[in-house]
Short mmCIF file of N, CA, C and O in Angstrom, two decimals:
data_model
loop_
_atom_site.label_atom_id
_atom_site.label_comp_id
_atom_site.label_asym_id
_atom_site.label_seq_id
_atom_site.Cartn_x
_atom_site.Cartn_y
_atom_site.Cartn_z
N UNK D 1 -21.12 21.67 3.25
CA UNK D 1 -20.69 21.13 1.99
C UNK D 1 -22.49 20.88 1.55
O UNK D 1 -22.25 21.24 0.33
N UNK D 2 -23.52 19.98 2.50
CA UNK D 2 -24.38 19.62 1.88
C UNK D 2 -25.41 20.75 1.49
O UNK D 2 -26.15 21.22 1.08
N UNK D 3 -24.87 22.45 1.88
CA UNK D 3 -25.72 23.43 1.78
C UNK D 3 -25.26 24.05 0.76
O UNK D 3 -25.92 25.09 0.13
N UNK D 4 -24.24 23.46 -0.55
CA UNK D 4 -23.57 24.21 -1.48
C UNK D 4 -24.05 23.53 -2.39
O UNK D 4 -24.29 22.00 -2.71
N UNK D 5 -25.09 24.25 -3.74
CA UNK D 5 -25.85 23.77 -4.45
C UNK D 5 -24.97 22.98 -5.60
O UNK D 5 -25.49 22.45 -6.18
N UNK D 6 -23.65 23.23 -5.93
CA UNK D 6 -23.10 22.60 -6.75
C UNK D 6 -22.31 21.52 -6.22
O UNK D 6 -21.69 20.61 -6.87
N UNK D 7 -22.70 21.10 -5.33
CA UNK D 7 -21.78 20.03 -3.74
C UNK D 7 -23.06 19.31 -3.50
O UNK D 7 -22.73 18.01 -3.53
N UNK D 8 -24.21 19.85 -3.04
CA UNK D 8 -25.22 18.90 -2.56
C UNK D 8 -25.71 17.54 -3.17
O UNK D 8 -25.71 16.53 -2.63
N UNK D 9 -25.57 17.98 -4.68
CA UNK D 9 -26.86 16.55 -5.47
C UNK D 9 -25.57 15.10 -5.16
O UNK D 9 -25.91 14.38 -5.51
N UNK D 10 -23.92 15.40 -5.38
CA UNK D 10 -23.43 14.73 -4.79
C UNK D 10 -23.15 14.15 -3.45
O UNK D 10 -22.49 13.25 -3.53
N UNK D 11 -24.03 14.48 -2.49
CA UNK D 11 -24.15 13.76 -0.94
C UNK D 11 -25.93 13.86 -0.35
O UNK D 11 -25.94 14.91 0.40
N UNK D 12 -25.87 13.18 -1.55
CA UNK D 12 -27.62 12.96 -1.24
C UNK D 12 -28.03 12.17 0.32
O UNK D 12 -29.01 12.67 1.02
N UNK D 13 -26.80 11.58 0.97
CA UNK D 13 -27.09 10.68 2.19
C UNK D 13 -26.28 12.09 3.18
O UNK D 13 -26.51 11.26 4.11
N UNK D 14 -26.25 13.43 2.86
CA UNK D 14 -25.53 13.90 4.01
C UNK D 14 -24.17 13.68 3.94
O UNK D 14 -23.67 12.38 3.82
N UNK D 15 -23.45 14.72 4.64
CA UNK D 15 -21.71 14.82 4.58
C UNK D 15 -21.80 13.17 5.85
O UNK D 15 -20.67 12.68 5.31
N UNK D 16 -22.19 13.31 6.52
CA UNK D 16 -21.79 12.62 7.98
C UNK D 16 -21.51 10.86 7.63
O UNK D 16 -21.12 10.13 7.51
N UNK D 17 -22.85 10.84 6.67
CA UNK D 17 -22.85 9.30 5.72
C UNK D 17 -21.24 8.83 5.31
O UNK D 17 -21.27 8.12 5.22
N UNK D 18 -21.02 9.64 4.11
CA UNK D 18 -20.01 9.63 3.41
C UNK D 18 -18.58 9.57 4.26
O UNK D 18 -17.48 8.81 3.95
N UNK D 19 -18.78 10.53 5.41
CA UNK D 19 -17.22 10.62 6.53
C UNK D 19 -17.20 9.13 7.07
O UNK D 19 -15.78 9.06 6.89
N UNK D 20 -18.40 8.75 7.23
CA UNK D 20 -18.55 7.51 8.14
C UNK D 20 -17.60 6.00 6.65
O UNK D 20 -17.59 5.27 7.42
N UNK D 21 -17.86 6.25 5.86
CA UNK D 21 -17.04 5.46 4.98
C UNK D 21 -15.44 5.83 4.23
O UNK D 21 -15.11 4.73 3.80
N UNK D 22 -15.27 6.63 4.79
CA UNK D 22 -13.65 6.59 4.84
C UNK D 22 -12.71 6.02 5.95
O UNK D 22 -13.47 5.74 6.96
N UNK D 23 -11.93 5.88 5.75
CA UNK D 23 -10.47 5.38 6.70
C UNK D 23 -9.84 6.75 7.00
O UNK D 23 -9.16 7.83 6.21
N UNK D 24 -9.35 6.61 7.86
CA UNK D 24 -8.68 7.95 8.77
C UNK D 24 -7.36 7.41 9.38
O UNK D 24 -7.29 5.97 10.02
N UNK D 25 -6.31 7.78 9.27
CA UNK D 25 -5.22 7.22 10.62
C UNK D 25 -3.95 8.21 11.23
O UNK D 25 -4.74 9.26 11.16
N UNK D 26 -4.14 7.91 12.15
CA UNK D 26 -3.45 9.09 13.01
C UNK D 26 -2.41 9.21 12.92
O UNK D 26 -1.28 9.50 13.93
N UNK D 27 -1.50 9.55 11.90
CA UNK D 27 -0.19 9.57 11.39
C UNK D 27 -0.04 10.97 11.82
O UNK D 27 -0.19 12.10 11.01
N UNK D 28 0.84 11.21 12.74
CA UNK D 28 1.38 12.44 13.29
C UNK D 28 0.01 13.35 13.53
O UNK D 28 0.23 14.46 13.53
N UNK D 29 -0.94 12.36 13.88
CA UNK D 29 -1.73 13.13 14.54
C UNK D 29 -2.84 12.60 15.93
O UNK D 29 -3.97 12.64 15.72
N UNK D 30 -1.87 11.86 16.39
CA UNK D 30 -2.77 10.94 17.96
C UNK D 30 -2.40 11.82 18.71
O UNK D 30 -1.93 11.69 20.07
N UNK D 31 -3.05 13.19 18.81
CA UNK D 31 -3.24 14.03 19.56
C UNK D 31 -4.71 14.28 20.02
O UNK D 31 -5.50 13.84 19.39
N UNK D 32 -5.07 14.65 21.48
CA UNK D 32 -6.60 14.19 21.83
C UNK D 32 -7.25 14.96 20.97
O UNK D 32 -8.83 14.81 20.66
N UNK D 33 -7.37 16.23 20.38
CA UNK D 33 -8.17 17.32 20.06
C UNK D 33 -8.55 16.23 18.75
O UNK D 33 -9.72 16.41 18.34
N UNK D 34 -7.53 15.84 17.81
CA UNK D 34 -7.85 15.04 16.49
C UNK D 34 -8.41 13.67 16.97
O UNK D 34 -9.82 13.53 16.23
N UNK D 35 -7.82 12.99 18.50
CA UNK D 35 -8.60 11.65 17.86
C UNK D 35 -10.00 11.73 18.58
O UNK D 35 -11.01 11.11 18.27
N UNK D 36 -10.07 12.59 19.05
CA UNK D 36 -11.77 13.02 19.95
C UNK D 36 -12.48 13.11 18.81
O UNK D 36 -13.60 13.06 18.88
N UNK D 37 -11.89 13.78 17.62
CA UNK D 37 -12.77 14.99 16.49
C UNK D 37 -13.42 13.14 15.96
O UNK D 37 -14.62 13.03 15.33
N UNK D 38 -11.90 12.25 15.97
CA UNK D 38 -12.51 11.18 14.54
C UNK D 38 -13.46 10.37 15.71
O UNK D 38 -14.20 10.12 14.27
N UNK D 39 -13.40 10.55 16.99
CA UNK D 39 -14.44 9.65 17.59
C UNK D 39 -16.04 10.29 16.89
O UNK D 39 -16.69 9.26 17.20
N UNK D 40 -16.17 11.87 16.39
CA UNK D 40 -17.39 12.01 16.31
C UNK D 40 -17.36 11.78 14.76
O UNK D 40 -18.88 11.35 14.58
N UNK D 41 -16.64 11.44 13.98
CA UNK D 41 -16.85 11.32 12.70
C UNK D 41 -17.00 10.35 11.86
O UNK D 41 -17.12 9.97 10.63
N UNK D 42 -16.00 9.22 12.27
CA UNK D 42 -15.46 8.10 12.34
C UNK D 42 -16.02 7.16 12.43
O UNK D 42 -16.35 6.72 13.57
N UNK D 43 -16.38 5.86 11.63
CA UNK D 43 -16.70 4.85 12.11
C UNK D 43 -15.29 3.90 12.61
O UNK D 43 -14.03 3.95 12.21
N UNK D 44 -15.64 3.58 13.72
CA UNK D 44 -14.35 3.34 14.88
C UNK D 44 -13.24 1.66 14.03
O UNK D 44 -11.85 2.14 14.17
N UNK D 45 -14.30 1.49 13.14
CA UNK D 45 -13.05 0.32 12.39
C UNK D 45 -12.39 1.21 11.47
O UNK D 45 -11.89 -0.25 10.37
N UNK D 46 -12.61 2.51 11.12
CA UNK D 46 -12.04 2.97 9.89
C UNK D 46 -10.78 3.71 10.05
O UNK D 46 -10.52 4.53 9.33
N UNK D 47 -10.24 3.42 11.75
CA UNK D 47 -9.33 4.54 12.57
C UNK D 47 -8.24 3.31 12.24
O UNK D 47 -8.25 2.73 12.77
N UNK D 48 -7.28 3.81 11.62
CA UNK D 48 -5.95 3.02 11.18
C UNK D 48 -4.75 3.77 12.24
O UNK D 48 -4.70 5.10 12.33
N UNK D 49 -3.37 2.72 12.69
CA UNK D 49 -2.73 3.33 13.32
C UNK D 49 -1.81 3.79 12.00
O UNK D 49 -2.04 3.16 10.64
N UNK D 50 -0.75 4.86 11.87
CA UNK D 50 -0.31 5.17 10.76
C UNK D 50 0.54 6.52 11.64
O UNK D 50 0.75 7.02 12.54
N UNK D 51 1.85 6.37 10.58
CA UNK D 51 3.41 7.05 11.27
C UNK D 51 3.56 7.96 10.79
O UNK D 51 4.53 9.16 10.41
N UNK D 52 3.98 8.11 9.10
CA UNK D 52 4.44 8.76 7.93
C UNK D 52 5.73 8.79 8.05
O UNK D 52 6.74 9.03 7.04
N UNK D 53 6.40 7.74 8.72
CA UNK D 53 7.85 6.88 8.58
C UNK D 53 7.77 6.45 7.55
O UNK D 53 7.16 5.77 6.37
N UNK D 54 8.91 6.87 6.78
CA UNK D 54 9.92 7.53 6.68
C UNK D 54 10.72 8.55 6.23
O UNK D 54 11.16 9.38 6.84
N UNK D 55 9.06 9.46 6.21
CA UNK D 55 9.04 10.69 6.04
C UNK D 55 9.13 11.78 6.40
O UNK D 55 8.91 12.62 6.76
N UNK D 56 8.46 11.38 8.11
CA UNK D 56 8.81 12.37 9.19
C UNK D 56 10.03 12.49 9.37
O UNK D 56 11.21 12.06 9.64
N UNK D 57 10.16 14.14 9.91
CA UNK D 57 11.21 15.16 10.01
C UNK D 57 11.85 14.24 11.42
O UNK D 57 13.26 14.69 11.94
N UNK D 58 11.22 13.54 12.32
CA UNK D 58 11.96 13.06 13.35
C UNK D 58 11.92 11.42 13.28
O UNK D 58 12.82 10.81 14.09
N UNK D 59 12.43 10.62 12.02
CA UNK D 59 12.65 9.43 11.59
C UNK D 59 11.37 8.72 12.22
O UNK D 59 10.27 8.84 12.54
N UNK D 60 12.32 7.58 12.59
CA UNK D 60 11.81 6.42 13.94
C UNK D 60 10.83 7.05 15.35
O UNK D 60 9.99 6.12 15.24
N UNK D 61 11.72 7.82 15.66
CA UNK D 61 10.89 8.15 16.30
C UNK D 61 9.24 8.93 16.26
O UNK D 61 8.72 8.96 17.29
N UNK D 62 8.63 9.08 15.09
CA UNK D 62 7.47 9.56 15.27
C UNK D 62 6.54 8.04 15.20
O UNK D 62 5.58 8.37 16.02
N UNK D 63 7.43 6.87 15.48
CA UNK D 63 6.48 6.22 15.24
C UNK D 63 6.10 5.87 16.81
O UNK D 63 4.84 5.42 17.64
N UNK D 64 6.91 5.65 17.79
CA UNK D 64 6.88 6.00 19.03
C UNK D 64 5.79 6.68 19.69
O UNK D 64 4.98 6.63 20.54
N UNK D 65 6.18 7.94 18.94
CA UNK D 65 5.38 9.43 19.08
C UNK D 65 3.69 8.86 18.92
O UNK D 65 3.12 9.47 19.72
N UNK D 66 3.10 8.41 18.11
CA UNK D 66 1.90 8.06 17.53
C UNK D 66 1.50 6.98 18.62
O UNK D 66 0.50 6.80 19.12
N UNK D 67 2.18 5.76 18.86
CA UNK D 67 2.23 4.96 20.01
C UNK D 67 1.82 5.22 21.24
O UNK D 67 1.17 5.11 21.86
N UNK D 68 2.61 6.10 21.47
CA UNK D 68 2.47 7.15 23.05
C UNK D 68 0.78 7.92 22.84
O UNK D 68 0.20 7.82 24.07
N UNK D 69 0.57 8.25 22.10
CA UNK D 69 -0.71 9.56 21.50
C UNK D 69 -1.80 8.34 22.08
O UNK D 69 -2.39 8.80 22.55
N UNK D 70 -1.22 7.01 21.22
CA UNK D 70 -2.80 6.42 21.21
C UNK D 70 -2.77 5.74 22.66
O UNK D 70 -4.00 5.55 23.15
N UNK D 71 -2.03 5.09 23.25
CA UNK D 71 -1.82 5.03 24.77
C UNK D 71 -2.27 5.95 25.86
O UNK D 71 -3.03 5.71 26.49
N UNK D 72 -2.19 7.07 25.29
CA UNK D 72 -2.03 7.99 26.29
C UNK D 72 -3.72 8.56 26.49
O UNK D 72 -4.51 9.14 27.20
N UNK D 73 -4.11 8.59 25.00
CA UNK D 73 -5.48 9.30 25.06
C UNK D 73 -6.96 8.46 25.57
O UNK D 73 -6.81 7.02 25.93
N UNK D 74 -7.40 9.00 26.52
CA UNK D 74 -8.22 8.34 27.76
C UNK D 74 -9.57 8.28 26.99
O UNK D 74 -10.25 7.62 27.58
N UNK D 75 -10.00 8.19 25.45
CA UNK D 75 -11.32 8.28 24.96
C UNK D 75 -11.48 6.86 24.17
O UNK D 75 -12.07 6.15 24.08
N UNK D 76 -9.91 6.14 24.48
CA UNK D 76 -10.23 4.56 23.68
C UNK D 76 -9.54 3.44 25.41
O UNK D 76 -9.09 3.93 26.09
N UNK D 77 -10.00 2.42 25.08
CA UNK D 77 -9.94 1.47 26.19
C UNK D 77 -8.87 0.26 25.58
O UNK D 77 -8.90 0.53 24.28
N UNK D 78 -8.96 -0.64 26.20
CA UNK D 78 -7.93 -1.77 25.08
C UNK D 78 -8.58 -1.94 24.31
O UNK D 78 -7.33 -2.16 23.17
N UNK D 79 -9.28 -2.36 24.03
CA UNK D 79 -10.44 -2.93 22.87
C UNK D 79 -9.76 -2.10 21.47
O UNK D 79 -9.66 -2.43 20.82
N UNK D 80 -10.12 -0.84 21.96
CA UNK D 80 -10.33 0.48 20.79
C UNK D 80 -8.96 0.39 20.15
O UNK D 80 -8.70 0.74 19.11
N UNK D 81 -7.62 0.38 21.54
CA UNK D 81 -6.52 0.72 21.15
C UNK D 81 -5.91 -0.45 20.14
O UNK D 81 -5.17 -0.28 18.98
N UNK D 82 -6.38 -1.80 20.13
CA UNK D 82 -6.00 -2.91 19.85
C UNK D 82 -6.56 -2.66 18.26
O UNK D 82 -5.70 -2.93 17.26
N UNK D 83 -7.92 -2.34 18.49
CA UNK D 83 -8.46 -2.14 16.91
C UNK D 83 -7.30 -1.26 15.96
O UNK D 83 -7.23 -1.24 14.95
N UNK D 84 -7.42 0.29 16.57
CA UNK D 84 -6.24 0.80 15.90
C UNK D 84 -4.65 0.71 15.31
O UNK D 84 -4.56 0.81 14.63
N UNK D 85 -4.38 -0.21 16.47
CA UNK D 85 -2.84 -0.55 16.43
C UNK D 85 -2.87 -1.80 15.38
O UNK D 85 -1.60 -2.22 15.08
N UNK D 86 -3.84 -2.48 15.05
CA UNK D 86 -3.62 -3.39 14.32
C UNK D 86 -4.71 -3.97 13.25
O UNK D 86 -4.66 -4.36 12.24
N UNK D 87 -5.83 -4.68 14.41
CA UNK D 87 -6.93 -5.37 14.06
C UNK D 87 -8.04 -4.71 12.85
O UNK D 87 -8.11 -5.26 11.73
N UNK D 88 -7.70 -3.40 12.91
CA UNK D 88 -8.70 -2.71 11.53
C UNK D 88 -8.03 -2.79 10.04
O UNK D 88 -8.38 -2.62 9.11
N UNK D 89 -6.58 -2.61 10.26
CA UNK D 89 -5.78 -2.75 9.13
C UNK D 89 -5.66 -4.48 8.80
O UNK D 89 -5.92 -4.39 7.67
N UNK D 90 -5.32 -5.17 9.75
CA UNK D 90 -5.60 -6.49 9.55
C UNK D 90 -7.10 -6.83 8.51
O UNK D 90 -6.81 -7.79 7.81
N UNK D 91 -8.10 -6.09 9.22
CA UNK D 91 -9.61 -6.93 8.34
C UNK D 91 -9.91 -5.75 6.89
O UNK D 91 -10.37 -6.30 6.41
N UNK D 92 -8.75 -4.85 6.79
CA UNK D 92 -8.99 -3.95 5.55
C UNK D 92 -7.97 -4.78 4.59
O UNK D 92 -8.34 -4.75 3.29
N UNK D 93 -6.93 -5.40 5.21
CA UNK D 93 -6.02 -6.04 4.33
C UNK D 93 -6.31 -7.48 4.62
O UNK D 93 -5.23 -8.08 5.34
N UNK D 94 -7.15 -8.60 4.42
CA UNK D 94 -7.05 -9.60 5.01
C UNK D 94 -6.03 -10.65 4.61
O UNK D 94 -5.83 -12.06 5.48
N UNK D 95 -5.34 -10.44 3.33
CA UNK D 95 -4.11 -10.83 3.32
C UNK D 95 -3.28 -11.23 4.16
O UNK D 95 -2.13 -12.27 4.26
N UNK D 96 -2.83 -9.79 4.77
CA UNK D 96 -1.72 -10.09 5.74
C UNK D 96 -2.47 -11.02 7.18
O UNK D 96 -1.36 -11.23 7.82
N UNK D 97 -3.29 -10.74 7.61
CA UNK D 97 -4.06 -11.46 8.40
C UNK D 97 -3.84 -12.91 8.42
O UNK D 97 -3.50 -13.49 9.85
N UNK D 98 -3.88 -13.31 7.68
CA UNK D 98 -3.44 -15.02 7.49
C UNK D 98 -1.59 -14.86 7.51
O UNK D 98 -1.28 -16.44 8.21
N UNK D 99 -1.00 -14.31 7.80
CA UNK D 99 0.35 -13.88 7.84
C UNK D 99 0.88 -13.60 9.02
O UNK D 99 2.20 -13.73 9.64
N UNK D 100 -0.43 -12.97 9.98
CA UNK D 100 0.04 -12.64 11.21
C UNK D 100 -0.28 -13.31 12.05
O UNK D 100 -0.14 -14.25 13.01
#
């Protein structure tokens, strides 16, 4: 995108810089290919648990599927799993951290 003349002026710090500013969730995307890609482009503190429940076609099972995908991914240690499964969201929404 940075090489496109109509876009480049809006990305003065480069695409990577702006991708690091974004938040990503693993809703229906907790598979190794996507998790590895996120590890390359995302700030680790901005990757969140997500499930798309109740809109998933598999209902509540989608929650278990995402958790299983996070647990099975060999690129996460226990600290990273804890960040994704809740710590990152609590820092994003501090008022919920008080209730937690």
